[in-house]
PDB file of C-alpha atoms in Angstrom:
ATOM      1  CA  MET A   1       0.000   0.000   0.000  1.00 86.00           C
ATOM      2  CA  LYS A   2       1.218   3.475  -0.876  1.00 93.00           C
ATOM      3  CA  ILE A   3      -0.045   7.009  -0.346  1.00 93.00           C
ATOM      4  CA  GLU A   4       0.505   9.311  -3.309  1.00 96.00           C
ATOM      5  CA  LEU A   5      -0.038  13.056  -3.427  1.00 96.00           C
ATOM      6  CA  ASN A   6       0.938  16.125  -5.410  1.00 95.00           C
ATOM      7  CA  ILE A   7       2.055  18.507  -2.661  1.00 96.00           C
ATOM      8  CA  GLY A   8       2.120  21.595  -4.876  1.00 96.00           C
ATOM      9  CA  HIS A   9      -1.441  21.058  -6.115  1.00 96.00           C
ATOM     10  CA  LEU A  10      -2.779  20.315  -2.629  1.00 96.00           C
ATOM     11  CA  VAL A  11      -1.143  23.424  -1.180  1.00 97.00           C
ATOM     12  CA  GLU A  12      -2.602  25.682  -3.879  1.00 96.00           C
ATOM     13  CA  ARG A  13      -6.103  24.186  -3.629  1.00 96.00           C
ATOM     14  CA  THR A  14      -6.018  24.466   0.174  1.00 95.00           C
ATOM     15  CA  LYS A  15      -5.180  28.188   0.037  1.00 95.00           C
ATOM     16  CA  GLU A  16      -7.755  28.754  -2.706  1.00 95.00           C
ATOM     17  CA  ARG A  17     -10.612  27.027  -0.872  1.00 94.00           C
ATOM     18  CA  TYR A  18      -9.688  27.850   2.734  1.00 93.00           C
ATOM     19  CA  SER A  19      -8.470  31.427   2.724  1.00 91.00           C
ATOM     20  CA  ILE A  20      -7.664  31.321   6.432  1.00 91.00           C
ATOM     21  CA  LEU A  21      -4.722  29.076   5.538  1.00 93.00           C
ATOM     22  CA  LYS A  22      -2.040  31.157   3.852  1.00 89.00           C
ATOM     23  CA  ASP A  23       1.368  29.731   4.802  1.00 91.00           C
ATOM     24  CA  ASP A  24       2.693  27.363   2.119  1.00 94.00           C
ATOM     25  CA  LYS A  25       5.237  25.830   4.492  1.00 94.00           C
ATOM     26  CA  ILE A  26       2.669  24.997   7.185  1.00 92.00           C
ATOM     27  CA  ILE A  27       0.259  23.478   4.648  1.00 94.00           C
ATOM     28  CA  GLU A  28       3.012  21.455   2.966  1.00 96.00           C
ATOM     29  CA  GLU A  29       4.260  20.137   6.306  1.00 93.00           C
ATOM     30  CA  HIS A  30       0.720  19.169   7.233  1.00 90.00           C
ATOM     31  CA  PHE A  31       0.211  17.055   4.118  1.00 94.00           C
ATOM     32  CA  LEU A  32       3.548  15.318   4.582  1.00 94.00           C
ATOM     33  CA  ASN A  33       2.574  14.500   8.179  1.00 90.00           C
ATOM     34  CA  LEU A  34      -0.832  13.337   6.974  1.00 88.00           C
ATOM     35  CA  LYS A  35       0.806  11.009   4.468  1.00 94.00           C
ATOM     36  CA  ASN A  36       2.910   9.432   7.215  1.00 91.00           C
ATOM     37  CA  LEU A  37      -0.112   9.127   9.474  1.00 86.00           C
ATOM     38  CA  LEU A  38      -2.089   7.273   6.813  1.00 89.00           C
ATOM     39  CA  ILE A  39       0.836   4.962   6.103  1.00 89.00           C
ATOM     40  CA  ASP A  40       1.172   4.161   9.807  1.00 85.00           C
ATOM     41  CA  SER A  41      -2.588   3.706  10.306  1.00 87.00           C
ATOM     42  CA  THR A  42      -3.833   1.945   7.162  1.00 85.00           C
ATOM     43  CA  PRO A  43      -3.635  -1.838   6.568  1.00 82.00           C
ATOM     44  CA  SER A  44      -1.922  -2.891   3.365  1.00 82.00           C
ATOM     45  CA  ASP A  45      -5.144  -4.257   1.856  1.00 81.00           C
ATOM     46  CA  TRP A  46      -7.422  -1.433   3.025  1.00 80.00           C
ATOM     47  CA  ARG A  47     -10.065   0.424   1.014  1.00 81.00           C
ATOM     48  CA  PHE A  48     -11.700   3.607   2.276  1.00 82.00           C
ATOM     49  CA  THR A  49     -14.840   2.843   0.273  1.00 81.00           C
ATOM     50  CA  VAL A  50     -16.520  -0.044  -1.502  1.00 74.00           C
ATOM     51  CA  ASP A  51     -18.103   2.316  -4.019  1.00 74.00           C
ATOM     52  CA  PRO A  52     -17.098   1.314  -7.592  1.00 79.00           C
ATOM     53  CA  THR A  53     -15.697   4.785  -8.289  1.00 82.00           C
ATOM     54  CA  ALA A  54     -13.142   4.077  -5.507  1.00 86.00           C
ATOM     55  CA  LYS A  55     -13.193   7.769  -4.592  1.00 88.00           C
ATOM     56  CA  PHE A  56     -13.441   8.840  -0.975  1.00 88.00           C
ATOM     57  CA  LEU A  57     -13.586  11.954   1.190  1.00 88.00           C
ATOM     58  CA  ILE A  58     -11.485  12.669   4.266  1.00 89.00           C
ATOM     59  CA  PHE A  59     -12.692  15.325   6.710  1.00 87.00           C
ATOM     60  CA  ASP A  60      -9.370  16.471   8.108  1.00 89.00           C
ATOM     61  CA  PHE A  61      -9.574  18.094  11.572  1.00 82.00           C
ATOM     62  CA  TRP A  62      -5.878  17.531  12.193  1.00 88.00           C
ATOM     63  CA  PHE A  63      -4.525  20.920  11.164  1.00 81.00           C
ATOM     64  CA  GLN A  64      -2.336  22.193  13.988  1.00 66.00           C
ATOM     65  CA  HIS A  65      -2.689  25.955  13.902  1.00 67.00           C
ATOM     66  CA  THR A  66      -3.510  28.240  16.836  1.00 62.00           C
ATOM     67  CA  SER A  67      -5.475  30.786  14.801  1.00 79.00           C
ATOM     68  CA  LEU A  68      -7.974  28.299  13.390  1.00 85.00           C
ATOM     69  CA  PRO A  69     -11.582  28.223  14.606  1.00 85.00           C
ATOM     70  CA  THR A  70     -12.846  25.417  16.825  1.00 80.00           C
ATOM     71  CA  ASN A  71     -13.751  22.277  14.834  1.00 79.00           C
ATOM     72  CA  PHE A  72     -12.073  23.606  11.698  1.00 87.00           C
ATOM     73  CA  TYR A  73     -11.458  20.996   9.025  1.00 87.00           C
ATOM     74  CA  ILE A  74     -10.663  20.686   5.333  1.00 88.00           C
ATOM     75  CA  ILE A  75     -12.086  18.154   2.919  1.00 88.00           C
ATOM     76  CA  ILE A  76      -9.674  15.994   0.933  1.00 88.00           C
ATOM     77  CA  LEU A  77     -10.731  13.984  -2.109  1.00 90.00           C
ATOM     78  CA  GLY A  78      -8.908  10.698  -2.550  1.00 91.00           C
ATOM     79  CA  ARG A  79      -9.004   7.826  -4.979  1.00 93.00           C
ATOM     80  CA  THR A  80      -7.830   4.249  -4.617  1.00 92.00           C
ATOM     81  CA  TYR A  81      -6.654   2.083  -7.495  1.00 95.00           C
ATOM     82  CA  ARG A  82      -4.688  -1.064  -8.171  1.00 95.00           C
ATOM     83  CA  ASP A  83      -1.244  -0.107  -9.464  1.00 96.00           C
ATOM     84  CA  ILE A  84      -1.314  -1.996 -12.737  1.00 97.00           C
ATOM     85  CA  GLY A  85      -2.008  -1.064 -16.359  1.00 96.00           C
ATOM     86  CA  LYS A  86       0.598   1.635 -16.947  1.00 96.00           C
ATOM     87  CA  ASP A  87       2.470  -0.456 -19.529  1.00 96.00           C
ATOM     88  CA  LEU A  88      -0.662  -1.012 -21.613  1.00 96.00           C
ATOM     89  CA  LEU A  89      -1.527   2.671 -21.394  1.00 96.00           C
ATOM     90  CA  GLN A  90       1.954   3.562 -22.635  1.00 95.00           C
ATOM     91  CA  LYS A  91       1.642   1.038 -25.477  1.00 95.00           C
ATOM     92  CA  ILE A  92      -1.624   2.642 -26.589  1.00 95.00           C
ATOM     93  CA  ARG A  93      -0.265   6.176 -26.240  1.00 94.00           C
ATOM     94  CA  ASN A  94       2.848   5.294 -28.275  1.00 95.00           C
ATOM     95  CA  LYS A  95       0.751   3.388 -30.857  1.00 94.00           C
ATOM     96  CA  THR A  96       3.003   0.347 -30.480  1.00 94.00           C
ATOM     97  CA  PHE A  97       0.243  -2.273 -30.294  1.00 91.00           C
ATOM     98  CA  LYS A  98      -0.460  -4.576 -33.240  1.00 90.00           C
ATOM     99  CA  ASN A  99      -4.226  -4.606 -32.964  1.00 93.00           C
ATOM    100  CA  LEU A 100      -7.024  -4.166 -30.447  1.00 94.00           C
ATOM    101  CA  ASN A 101      -7.266  -7.905 -29.820  1.00 94.00           C
ATOM    102  CA  GLU A 102      -3.749  -7.820 -28.397  1.00 94.00           C
ATOM    103  CA  CYS A 103      -4.757  -4.974 -26.070  1.00 96.00           C
ATOM    104  CA  GLN A 104      -7.976  -6.699 -25.063  1.00 95.00           C
ATOM    105  CA  GLU A 105      -6.124  -9.815 -23.974  1.00 95.00           C
ATOM    106  CA  GLU A 106      -3.651  -7.752 -21.981  1.00 96.00           C
ATOM    107  CA  TYR A 107      -6.428  -5.714 -20.375  1.00 95.00           C
ATOM    108  CA  LEU A 108      -8.276  -8.859 -19.268  1.00 95.00           C
ATOM    109  CA  LYS A 109      -5.072 -10.070 -17.610  1.00 95.00           C
ATOM    110  CA  ILE A 110      -4.659  -6.690 -15.923  1.00 96.00           C
ATOM    111  CA  ILE A 111      -8.107  -6.599 -14.325  1.00 94.00           C
ATOM    112  CA  SER A 112      -7.743 -10.240 -13.182  1.00 94.00           C
ATOM    113  CA  ASN A 113      -4.358  -9.781 -11.503  1.00 95.00           C
ATOM    114  CA  PRO A 114      -4.587 -10.472  -7.735  1.00 93.00           C
ATOM    115  CA  ASN A 115      -1.133  -9.115  -6.868  1.00 93.00           C
ATOM    116  CA  ALA A 116      -1.246  -5.428  -7.781  1.00 94.00           C
ATOM    117  CA  GLU A 117      -0.276  -3.003  -5.048  1.00 94.00           C
ATOM    118  CA  ILE A 118      -3.023  -0.736  -3.733  1.00 93.00           C
ATOM    119  CA  ILE A 119      -2.481   3.007  -4.117  1.00 96.00           C
ATOM    120  CA  HIS A 120      -4.393   5.650  -2.153  1.00 92.00           C
ATOM    121  CA  GLU A 121      -4.044   8.920  -4.021  1.00 96.00           C
ATOM    122  CA  LEU A 122      -4.897  12.228  -2.352  1.00 94.00           C
ATOM    123  CA  LYS A 123      -6.108  14.051  -5.453  1.00 95.00           C
ATOM    124  CA  THR A 124      -7.312  17.486  -4.412  1.00 94.00           C
ATOM    125  CA  VAL A 125      -8.929  19.623  -1.718  1.00 94.00           C
ATOM    126  CA  TYR A 126     -12.665  20.352  -1.788  1.00 91.00           C
ATOM    127  CA  LYS A 127     -14.445  23.341  -0.349  1.00 88.00           C
ATOM    128  CA  LYS A 128     -17.224  22.808   2.176  1.00 81.00           C
ATOM    129  CA  GLY A 129     -20.396  21.431   0.621  1.00 75.00           C
ATOM    130  CA  GLU A 130     -18.757  19.727  -2.380  1.00 80.00           C
ATOM    131  CA  ASP A 131     -19.456  16.076  -3.114  1.00 76.00           C
ATOM    132  CA  ILE A 132     -18.063  13.337  -5.354  1.00 77.00           C
ATOM    133  CA  SER A 133     -20.033  13.896  -8.543  1.00 72.00           C
ATOM    134  CA  GLU A 134     -19.357  10.428  -9.949  1.00 66.00           C
ATOM    135  CA  VAL A 135     -20.799   8.808  -6.826  1.00 65.00           C
ATOM    136  CA  LYS A 136     -23.880  10.985  -6.973  1.00 61.00           C
ATOM    137  CA  LYS A 137     -24.426  10.264 -10.659  1.00 59.00           C
ATOM    138  CA  LEU A 138     -23.903   6.545 -10.068  1.00 52.00           C
ATOM    139  CA  ASN A 139     -26.607   6.485  -7.406  1.00 48.00           C
ATOM    140  CA  TYR A 140     -28.977   8.468  -9.587  1.00 44.00           C
ATOM    141  CA  SER A 141     -28.513   6.284 -12.653  1.00 41.00           C
ATOM    142  CA  ILE A 142     -27.664   2.846 -11.306  1.00 36.00           C
ATOM    143  CA  TYR A 143     -30.881   1.210 -12.537  1.00 33.00           C
ATOM    144  CA  GLU A 144     -30.762   3.056 -15.836  1.00 38.00           C
ATOM    145  CA  SER A 145     -27.208   1.796 -16.321  1.00 40.00           C
ATOM    146  CA  VAL A 146     -28.305  -1.783 -15.654  1.00 39.00           C
ATOM    147  CA  TYR A 147     -31.209  -1.726 -18.084  1.00 36.00           C
ATOM    148  CA  LYS A 148     -29.588   0.293 -20.850  1.00 42.00           C
ATOM    149  CA  GLU A 149     -26.282  -1.569 -20.423  1.00 47.00           C
ATOM    150  CA  ILE A 150     -24.126   1.541 -20.362  1.00 51.00           C
ATOM    151  CA  LEU A 151     -20.394   0.805 -20.423  1.00 62.00           C
ATOM    152  CA  PRO A 152     -19.068   1.133 -16.860  1.00 64.00           C
ATOM    153  CA  LEU A 153     -16.085   3.349 -16.086  1.00 69.00           C
ATOM    154  CA  HIS A 154     -14.139   0.266 -15.088  1.00 73.00           C
ATOM    155  CA  ILE A 155     -14.941  -3.396 -15.462  1.00 75.00           C
ATOM    156  CA  ILE A 156     -15.464  -5.462 -12.318  1.00 74.00           C
ATOM    157  CA  PRO A 157     -14.791  -9.105 -13.286  1.00 75.00           C
ATOM    158  CA  LEU A 158     -17.159 -10.652 -10.726  1.00 76.00           C
ATOM    159  CA  ASN A 159     -20.141 -12.932 -11.213  1.00 72.00           C
ATOM    160  CA  ALA A 160     -23.337 -11.066 -10.333  1.00 68.00           C
ATOM    161  CA  LYS A 161     -25.308 -14.261  -9.763  1.00 69.00           C
ATOM    162  CA  ARG A 162     -22.846 -15.467  -7.128  1.00 73.00           C
ATOM    163  CA  ILE A 163     -22.942 -12.110  -5.408  1.00 75.00           C
ATOM    164  CA  ALA A 164     -26.749 -12.075  -5.327  1.00 70.00           C
ATOM    165  CA  SER A 165     -26.946 -15.588  -3.910  1.00 76.00           C
ATOM    166  CA  ARG A 166     -24.672 -15.110  -0.887  1.00 83.00           C
ATOM    167  CA  PRO A 167     -26.222 -15.240   2.597  1.00 83.00           C
ATOM    168  CA  ASN A 168     -26.028 -12.100   4.655  1.00 79.00           C
ATOM    169  CA  ALA A 169     -26.683 -13.904   7.939  1.00 85.00           C
ATOM    170  CA  ILE A 170     -26.582 -17.424   9.360  1.00 86.00           C
ATOM    171  CA  ILE A 171     -28.418 -18.925  12.276  1.00 84.00           C
ATOM    172  CA  ASP A 172     -26.287 -21.903  13.354  1.00 83.00           C
ATOM    173  CA  LYS A 173     -27.365 -25.109  14.940  1.00 78.00           C
ATOM    174  CA  ASP A 174     -27.040 -23.637  18.421  1.00 76.00           C
ATOM    175  CA  GLY A 175     -29.397 -20.796  17.577  1.00 78.00           C
ATOM    176  CA  ARG A 176     -26.699 -18.148  17.192  1.00 81.00           C
ATOM    177  CA  VAL A 177     -26.769 -15.486  14.495  1.00 87.00           C
ATOM    178  CA  TRP A 178     -23.721 -14.776  12.349  1.00 89.00           C
ATOM    179  CA  VAL A 179     -23.473 -11.937   9.853  1.00 88.00           C
ATOM    180  CA  ARG A 180     -21.343 -11.703   6.754  1.00 86.00           C
ATOM    181  CA  GLN A 181     -18.473  -9.264   7.136  1.00 88.00           C
ATOM    182  CA  GLY A 182     -16.496  -9.961   3.993  1.00 86.00           C
ATOM    183  CA  GLU A 183     -15.773 -12.184   1.038  1.00 88.00           C
ATOM    184  CA  TYR A 184     -12.680 -13.751  -0.509  1.00 89.00           C
ATOM    185  CA  VAL A 185     -12.892 -14.465  -4.236  1.00 88.00           C
ATOM    186  CA  SER A 186     -10.530 -15.940  -6.810  1.00 86.00           C
ATOM    187  CA  LEU A 187     -10.776 -15.405 -10.574  1.00 82.00           C
ATOM    188  CA  ASN A 188      -8.770 -18.552 -11.218  1.00 80.00           C
ATOM    189  CA  GLN A 189     -10.877 -20.802 -13.463  1.00 72.00           C
ATOM    190  CA  ASP A 190     -10.004 -23.864 -11.370  1.00 72.00           C
ATOM    191  CA  ASN A 191     -11.512 -22.344  -8.228  1.00 73.00           C
ATOM    192  CA  LYS A 192     -15.204 -23.168  -7.909  1.00 78.00           C
ATOM    193  CA  SER A 193     -15.481 -21.842  -4.364  1.00 87.00           C
ATOM    194  CA  GLU A 194     -15.419 -18.547  -2.579  1.00 90.00           C
ATOM    195  CA  TYR A 195     -14.910 -17.971   1.127  1.00 91.00           C
ATOM    196  CA  LEU A 196     -17.242 -15.807   3.186  1.00 90.00           C
ATOM    197  CA  LEU A 197     -16.218 -14.292   6.507  1.00 92.00           C
ATOM    198  CA  PHE A 198     -18.813 -14.209   9.293  1.00 90.00           C
ATOM    199  CA  GLU A 199     -18.794 -12.776  12.802  1.00 91.00           C
ATOM    200  CA  ARG A 200     -21.342 -13.370  15.531  1.00 86.00           C
ATOM    201  CA  LEU A 201     -24.122 -10.831  15.931  1.00 88.00           C
ATOM    202  CA  THR A 202     -25.234  -9.974  19.473  1.00 84.00           C
ATOM    203  CA  LYS A 203     -27.529  -7.353  20.940  1.00 81.00           C
ATOM    204  CA  ASP A 204     -24.505  -5.237  21.722  1.00 82.00           C
ATOM    205  CA  GLY A 205     -23.239  -5.446  18.153  1.00 84.00           C
ATOM    206  CA  VAL A 206     -20.796  -7.633  16.257  1.00 83.00           C
ATOM    207  CA  ASP A 207     -18.615  -9.869  18.427  1.00 89.00           C
ATOM    208  CA  LYS A 208     -15.215  -9.727  16.780  1.00 88.00           C
ATOM    209  CA  SER A 209     -13.553 -12.264  19.038  1.00 90.00           C
ATOM    210  CA  VAL A 210     -14.382 -15.215  16.754  1.00 91.00           C
ATOM    211  CA  LEU A 211     -14.096 -15.483  12.969  1.00 92.00           C
ATOM    212  CA  ARG A 212     -15.828 -18.059  10.820  1.00 92.00           C
ATOM    213  CA  PHE A 213     -14.951 -18.753   7.212  1.00 92.00           C
ATOM    214  CA  TYR A 214     -17.564 -20.616   5.184  1.00 89.00           C
ATOM    215  CA  GLU A 215     -16.824 -22.212   1.834  1.00 90.00           C
ATOM    216  CA  PHE A 216     -19.517 -21.393  -0.711  1.00 87.00           C
ATOM    217  CA  LYS A 217     -19.257 -23.590  -3.782  1.00 86.00           C
ATOM    218  CA  GLU A 218     -20.551 -22.923  -7.275  1.00 81.00           C
ATOM    219  CA  ASN A 219     -23.047 -25.794  -6.910  1.00 79.00           C
ATOM    220  CA  GLY A 220     -24.615 -24.128  -3.859  1.00 75.00           C
ATOM    221  CA  SER A 221     -22.837 -26.180  -1.185  1.00 78.00           C
ATOM    222  CA  PHE A 222     -22.221 -24.111   1.953  1.00 84.00           C
ATOM    223  CA  ILE A 223     -20.007 -25.512   4.714  1.00 86.00           C
ATOM    224  CA  LEU A 224     -17.894 -24.239   7.608  1.00 88.00           C
ATOM    225  CA  HIS A 225     -14.284 -24.031   6.459  1.00 91.00           C
ATOM    226  CA  LYS A 226     -12.588 -22.714   9.587  1.00 90.00           C
ATOM    227  CA  GLU A 227     -13.355 -21.111  12.915  1.00 91.00           C
ATOM    228  CA  SER A 228     -10.670 -19.169  14.723  1.00 88.00           C
ATOM    229  CA  LYS A 229     -10.416 -16.879  17.700  1.00 85.00           C
ATOM    230  CA  ARG A 230      -8.771 -13.503  17.707  1.00 77.00           C
ATOM    231  CA  ASN A 231      -6.145 -13.032  20.378  1.00 66.00           C
ATOM    232  CA  SER A 232      -7.290  -9.416  20.591  1.00 57.00           C
ATOM    233  CA  LEU A 233      -9.457  -7.009  18.664  1.00 50.00           C
ATOM    234  CA  GLU A 234      -6.274  -5.754  17.029  1.00 48.00           C
ATOM    235  CA  THR A 235      -5.876  -8.983  15.052  1.00 47.00           C
ATOM    236  CA  PRO A 236      -6.891  -8.135  11.468  1.00 50.00           C
ATOM    237  CA  ALA A 237      -9.650 -10.059   9.736  1.00 48.00           C
ATOM    238  CA  PHE A 238      -8.649  -8.801   6.298  1.00 48.00           C
ATOM    239  CA  SER A 239      -5.018  -9.559   5.688  1.00 50.00           C
ATOM    240  CA  ASN A 240      -3.223 -11.474   2.986  1.00 46.00           C
ATOM    241  CA  ASN A 241      -1.767 -14.180   5.162  1.00 44.00           C
ATOM    242  CA  ALA A 242      -2.669 -17.557   6.626  1.00 38.00           C
ATOM    243  CA  SER A 243      -4.760 -15.997   9.412  1.00 46.00           C
ATOM    244  CA  LYS A 244      -7.506 -15.252   6.915  1.00 52.00           C
ATOM    245  CA  GLY A 245      -8.450 -18.875   6.420  1.00 57.00           C
ATOM    246  CA  ASP A 246      -5.908 -21.294   4.916  1.00 64.00           C
ATOM    247  CA  PHE A 247      -6.798 -20.791   1.264  1.00 69.00           C
ATOM    248  CA  SER A 248      -4.525 -19.760  -1.567  1.00 70.00           C
ATOM    249  CA  GLU A 249      -3.256 -16.246  -2.173  1.00 71.00           C
ATOM    250  CA  ASN A 250      -5.282 -16.135  -5.412  1.00 81.00           C
ATOM    251  CA  PHE A 251      -8.230 -15.257  -3.189  1.00 87.00           C
ATOM    252  CA  ARG A 252      -8.676 -11.542  -2.561  1.00 86.00           C
ATOM    253  CA  THR A 253     -11.453  -9.566  -0.932  1.00 81.00           C
ATOM    254  CA  GLN A 254     -14.339  -8.569  -3.177  1.00 81.00           C
ATOM    255  CA  SER A 255     -13.552  -4.900  -2.669  1.00 80.00           C
ATOM    256  CA  TYR A 256     -10.065  -5.590  -4.086  1.00 86.00           C
ATOM    257  CA  TRP A 257     -11.607  -6.805  -7.348  1.00 84.00           C
ATOM    258  CA  GLN A 258     -13.895  -3.756  -7.376  1.00 81.00           C
ATOM    259  CA  LEU A 259     -10.959  -1.357  -7.402  1.00 87.00           C
ATOM    260  CA  PRO A 260     -10.098   0.239 -10.748  1.00 88.00           C
ATOM    261  CA  THR A 261      -6.652  -0.407 -12.147  1.00 91.00           C
ATOM    262  CA  TYR A 262      -4.408   2.523 -13.064  1.00 94.00           C
ATOM    263  CA  ILE A 263      -5.566   2.312 -16.684  1.00 93.00           C
ATOM    264  CA  ASP A 264      -9.213   2.449 -15.528  1.00 90.00           C
ATOM    265  CA  ALA A 265      -8.532   5.481 -13.342  1.00 91.00           C
ATOM    266  CA  TYR A 266      -6.854   7.196 -16.292  1.00 92.00           C
ATOM    267  CA  PHE A 267      -9.831   6.375 -18.535  1.00 91.00           C
ATOM    268  CA  THR A 268     -12.170   7.920 -15.944  1.00 88.00           C
ATOM    269  CA  ASP A 269     -10.170  11.165 -16.008  1.00 89.00           C
ATOM    270  CA  LEU A 270     -10.281  11.269 -19.802  1.00 90.00           C
ATOM    271  CA  LYS A 271     -14.022  10.595 -19.824  1.00 87.00           C
ATOM    272  CA  TYR A 272     -14.541  13.465 -17.405  1.00 85.00           C
ATOM    273  CA  LYS A 273     -12.761  15.817 -19.821  1.00 85.00           C
ATOM    274  CA  PHE A 274     -14.869  14.666 -22.779  1.00 85.00           C
ATOM    275  CA  ASP A 275     -18.090  14.848 -20.763  1.00 82.00           C
ATOM    276  CA  ARG A 276     -17.350  18.454 -19.805  1.00 80.00           C
ATOM    277  CA  LEU A 277     -16.857  19.331 -23.457  1.00 77.00           C
ATOM    278  CA  SER A 278     -20.101  17.606 -24.479  1.00 66.00           C
ATOM    279  CA  GLU A 279     -21.889  19.601 -21.773  1.00 63.00           C
ATOM    280  CA  LYS A 280     -20.485  22.742 -23.425  1.00 62.00           C
ATOM    281  CA  LYS A 281     -18.452  23.687 -20.390  1.00 57.00           C
ATOM    282  CA  GLY A 282     -15.314  24.368 -22.384  1.00 54.00           C
ATOM    283  CA  ASP A 283     -12.093  22.769 -21.185  1.00 55.00           C
ATOM    284  CA  GLU A 284     -13.177  22.903 -17.534  1.00 54.00           C
ATOM    285  CA  GLY A 285     -12.044  19.309 -17.175  1.00 55.00           C
ATOM    286  CA  GLY A 286      -8.679  20.148 -18.728  1.00 64.00           C
ATOM    287  CA  PRO A 287      -7.414  20.453 -22.323  1.00 72.00           C
ATOM    288  CA  ILE A 288      -7.798  17.482 -24.672  1.00 81.00           C
ATOM    289  CA  SER A 289      -4.857  16.736 -26.923  1.00 88.00           C
ATOM    290  CA  PRO A 290      -4.930  14.538 -30.063  1.00 90.00           C
ATOM    291  CA  ASP A 291      -3.047  11.894 -28.018  1.00 92.00           C
ATOM    292  CA  ASP A 292      -5.727  12.044 -25.316  1.00 91.00           C
ATOM    293  CA  ALA A 293      -8.440  11.559 -27.943  1.00 92.00           C
ATOM    294  CA  PHE A 294      -6.602   8.613 -29.491  1.00 95.00           C
ATOM    295  CA  VAL A 295      -6.054   6.921 -26.124  1.00 95.00           C
ATOM    296  CA  TYR A 296      -9.631   7.560 -24.996  1.00 93.00           C
ATOM    297  CA  ILE A 297     -11.233   6.110 -28.147  1.00 93.00           C
ATOM    298  CA  ASN A 298      -9.058   3.001 -28.149  1.00 95.00           C
ATOM    299  CA  LEU A 299      -9.500   2.393 -24.436  1.00 93.00           C
ATOM    300  CA  TRP A 300     -13.255   2.693 -24.927  1.00 91.00           C
ATOM    301  CA  LEU A 301     -13.191   0.081 -27.716  1.00 93.00           C
ATOM    302  CA  ILE A 302     -10.963  -2.274 -25.699  1.00 93.00           C
ATOM    303  CA  LYS A 303     -13.093  -1.985 -22.562  1.00 88.00           C
ATOM    304  CA  GLU A 304     -16.366  -2.305 -24.473  1.00 86.00           C
ATOM    305  CA  SER A 305     -15.219  -5.514 -26.164  1.00 89.00           C
ATOM    306  CA  CYS A 306     -13.913  -7.005 -22.906  1.00 88.00           C
ATOM    307  CA  TRP A 307     -17.080  -6.027 -21.061  1.00 82.00           C
ATOM    308  CA  LYS A 308     -19.262  -7.749 -23.670  1.00 83.00           C
ATOM    309  CA  LYS A 309     -17.126 -10.901 -23.486  1.00 84.00           C
ATOM    310  CA  LEU A 310     -17.416 -11.045 -19.705  1.00 80.00           C
ATOM    311  CA  LYS A 311     -21.175 -10.403 -19.840  1.00 75.00           C
ATOM    312  CA  GLU A 312     -21.627 -13.209 -22.375  1.00 79.00           C
ATOM    313  CA  LYS A 313     -19.505 -15.545 -20.267  1.00 76.00           C
ATOM    314  CA  GLU A 314     -21.587 -14.757 -17.200  1.00 69.00           C
ATOM    315  CA  LYS A 315     -24.825 -15.208 -19.141  1.00 70.00           C
ATOM    316  CA  ASN A 316     -23.694 -18.649 -20.337  1.00 71.00           C
ATOM    317  CA  SER A 317     -22.804 -19.662 -16.786  1.00 64.00           C
ATOM    318  CA  TYR A 318     -26.469 -19.303 -15.819  1.00 52.00           C
ATOM    319  CA  LEU A 319     -27.634 -21.787 -18.445  1.00 49.00           C
TER     320      LEU A 319
END
């Protein structure tokens, strides 16, 4: 896991949107300290959101400055992505690919890779009252997108039927209730199972002292795989080691597979620029060069073809 940020941009946006903050050095030092804090506090496999846009907001009350009002905070926009896809993007930009089929195959490998490092990027600073427009639009149009089959910003290579069939709670033979707290999924064709993490639900909330992993097979079989006790509440449930349940490292959390890759995040930025132009808002999203147009069109074609292939594959799996 890494934290990435453009200090110069963050400093300028902070001064622009929070006029009470004027000292470049103080603001810069704050963001460097914030980066270290996030590194020291964030698990290697962590996501700040499960939203498909992978964008998140941080309300930052941590500014150490005597002249600031009580409860002063700034809003930081971040984005998480899997650090993979830069080579394909460069190949497209340099026009060194043979044909789109070659790119499609490479892209499918990229989105199915379970070993990419997670990057949390602090992108910019928002003023009070701003929201993540992509998240808002997604919530407004989610059903329209499903029925009209609009190409998603990034492709999530998961089986919707499996997702919809998972239990959210279990009542065991002793009359205890367990609730699903996570999922581990592999895209390896030989794996017909996924592993679901459950913790006991009590009146006081979720009891995190005991973890249960259930194996959920493609044929509908559902059995207890492993039960283990935490030594303390500090023991992580979501970590890429043997403590998660004795299954292979090809299994990653569902939210891992939902993260965009670098090439998806780049495509999203390009789409934003083109959308602003189509809305007749000039180059508000940034200038569009001939190279940007070439990359955007070819990425669209590659993603559209891959998306259709995955949809057809999923459709056939229901038959």
